[in-house]
Amino acid sequence: KINNQPSLTPPFTPPFFGPIDPPHSKQTMLSLLASQSSSRTGQRLIQRVTVIARQSQQQQKRFLSDQKTKDQLQARKKLVVLGTGWAAVRMVKSIDQTKYDVTIVSPRNHFLFTPLLPATSTGTLDFRSIVEPIRQSPKLRTTTYFHGTATKLDHTAKLVDCTDELSKKTFTIPYDKLVIAVGADNNTFGIQGVKEHAHFLKELHHARKIRSRIIECFEIASLPSTTDEEKRRLLHFVVVGGGPTGVEFAGELSDFFWQDLRRSFPAAPTHLVSVTLLEAQNSILTAFDRQLVDKAIVALKKEGVQVRTGSQVASVTDKTVVLTSGETLHYGLLVWSTGVGPRPFVTDSSFLPQNNRHRIRVDRNLRVVGESGADIYALGDCAEIDDYPLSPTAQVAQQQGKYLAESLNDEAHNRPIKPFNFHLLGIMTYVGSYNTIIDSPHMKSSGFFSWFAWRSAYLTRLGSLKNKFQVPIDWARTIIFGRDVTHF
């Protein structure tokens, strides 16, 4: 009985579970019900059976669709990406993950917005405002990430040996396609004492050490027991390298002193504070227009920065920098920013073709040249295109990452692949006191409005929405309350 009504004759059991097969059985069933009952109960039963039949068909379609998706995911190629820098992150964000099973291996579990790194070393920005965690990024957390360092590559067996950064245990990852984007190390040119005593500015922990050392120098210089000679040494800050990073750090350091340090440390002799920028070549910022370089030098000198070109470092100790001319400079902080050198993974992979600067040779499709480069790609600071040399900058690496993702997607869909072409958008450098120089194909400018454009451009380039909120808040906090001088 249904709803306390007499059961229908002949008895009929509707298929409440499973798909209806064959397709005409539903029409037959409904015709039978309609012919045997015109009551309200029969009509309700017809409606109910119709809904259940429709739901069963939809479930069957979803099952087939899910099964098809599962088969597609199992057929994906294993794509292993070494690195979490500009090139690697940009590539992974654009790759078609229905075609590639992406695994990322890197000792750094975050993406670092390096153009704003000098600002964190002086407290203008908070450290976490310029990082994007790999495991929390909406476009990256669908991948597999291993917190480790690639140590050895077997291109014949297509295996990568890695070492965990925390436990130091080893593991091996197979691949179908390998992307090498390990970046580059600091270039010390083999100068004695640089690795032991200089501070580098490439990673977040470097910026933290620099900021801590700046405050240490002012704290010790404020003590009554410190001699005048020692105060002069402690308050002398030396920056080696006249590229954009070195110049921006010198400008940020000058802002830090004039706007905050001299008020926070009244006992420190401010007349002894000095900043020296050393450059081995005859000019700083060699990639910029000469008129803009001259304006940058004038702006730095107004901030109290002594710019010394043609000054090559011979050796470094814990307290002195010795130049090839024989001159000795005593310092409290030495920041080394003189370009890039190869990572151990690249130099240890001798079968990978490398140029005289130990950068991996690739073709215009970013594929490693030679037979050993089958299914191996290299991009960013660790690679260089034959007959198409480019500067190792974030702009180049980001464009290469986008190109490689599009190329791999085209290959998976059997579409033609075009060679890589770099499009220069422009270069910018902050020189202190709300002054920036901009050199682009469309404009060449300097001053306050260029500084505003510089900040606006970097704000739009920040990866995550969280960072786009945090960075303006940090800028506003610095202007209103000043930079924090806590030592921790």
mmCIF file with all atom_site columns, C-alpha atoms in Angstrom, residues 288-289 292 295 427-429 435-440 442-451 453:
data_model
loop_
_atom_site.group_PDB
_atom_site.id
_atom_site.type_symbol
_atom_site.label_atom_id
_atom_site.label_alt_id
_atom_site.label_comp_id
_atom_site.label_asym_id
_atom_site.label_entity_id
_atom_site.label_seq_id
_atom_site.pdbx_PDB_ins_code
_atom_site.Cartn_x
_atom_site.Cartn_y
_atom_site.Cartn_z
_atom_site.occupancy
_atom_site.B_iso_or_equiv
_atom_site.pdbx_formal_charge
_atom_site.auth_seq_id
_atom_site.auth_comp_id
_atom_site.auth_asym_id
_atom_site.auth_atom_id
_atom_site.pdbx_PDB_model_num
ATOM 1  C CA . PHE A 1 288 ? 70.638 52.654 -17.464 1.00 0.00 ? 288 PHE A CA 1
ATOM 2  C CA . ASP A 1 289 ? 70.836 55.743 -19.648 1.00 0.00 ? 289 ASP A CA 1
ATOM 3  C CA . LEU A 1 292 ? 69.800 58.959 -15.477 1.00 0.00 ? 292 LEU A CA 1
ATOM 4  C CA . LYS A 1 295 ? 71.110 62.005 -11.669 1.00 0.00 ? 295 LYS A CA 1
ATOM 5  C CA . ILE A 1 427 ? 64.067 49.102 -15.449 1.00 0.00 ? 427 ILE A CA 1
ATOM 6  C CA . MET A 1 428 ? 63.716 51.081 -12.238 1.00 0.00 ? 428 MET A CA 1
ATOM 7  C CA . THR A 1 429 ? 65.921 51.810 -9.227  1.00 0.00 ? 429 THR A CA 1
ATOM 8  C CA . ASN A 1 435 ? 63.511 59.564 -5.687  1.00 0.00 ? 435 ASN A CA 1
ATOM 9  C CA . THR A 1 436 ? 63.526 56.864 -8.370  1.00 0.00 ? 436 THR A CA 1
ATOM 10 C CA . ILE A 1 437 ? 65.006 56.657 -11.861 1.00 0.00 ? 437 ILE A CA 1
ATOM 11 C CA . ILE A 1 438 ? 63.014 54.895 -14.595 1.00 0.00 ? 438 ILE A CA 1
ATOM 12 C CA . ASP A 1 439 ? 64.451 53.831 -17.946 1.00 0.00 ? 439 ASP A CA 1
ATOM 13 C CA . SER A 1 440 ? 61.918 52.265 -20.314 1.00 0.00 ? 440 SER A CA 1
ATOM 14 C CA . HIS A 1 442 ? 58.424 54.766 -23.442 1.00 0.00 ? 442 HIS A CA 1
ATOM 15 C CA . MET A 1 443 ? 59.945 57.155 -20.874 1.00 0.00 ? 443 MET A CA 1
ATOM 16 C CA . LYS A 1 444 ? 63.085 58.177 -19.036 1.00 0.00 ? 444 LYS A CA 1
ATOM 17 C CA . SER A 1 445 ? 62.411 60.004 -15.812 1.00 0.00 ? 445 SER A CA 1
ATOM 18 C CA . SER A 1 446 ? 63.510 60.623 -12.244 1.00 0.00 ? 446 SER A CA 1
ATOM 19 C CA . GLY A 1 447 ? 62.177 62.322 -9.143  1.00 0.00 ? 447 GLY A CA 1
ATOM 20 C CA . PHE A 1 448 ? 59.136 62.047 -6.889  1.00 0.00 ? 448 PHE A CA 1
ATOM 21 C CA . PHE A 1 449 ? 56.599 61.129 -9.585  1.00 0.00 ? 449 PHE A CA 1
ATOM 22 C CA . SER A 1 450 ? 58.937 58.389 -10.788 1.00 0.00 ? 450 SER A CA 1
ATOM 23 C CA . TRP A 1 451 ? 59.107 57.150 -7.193  1.00 0.00 ? 451 TRP A CA 1
ATOM 24 C CA . ALA A 1 453 ? 55.225 55.119 -10.402 1.00 0.00 ? 453 ALA A CA 1
#
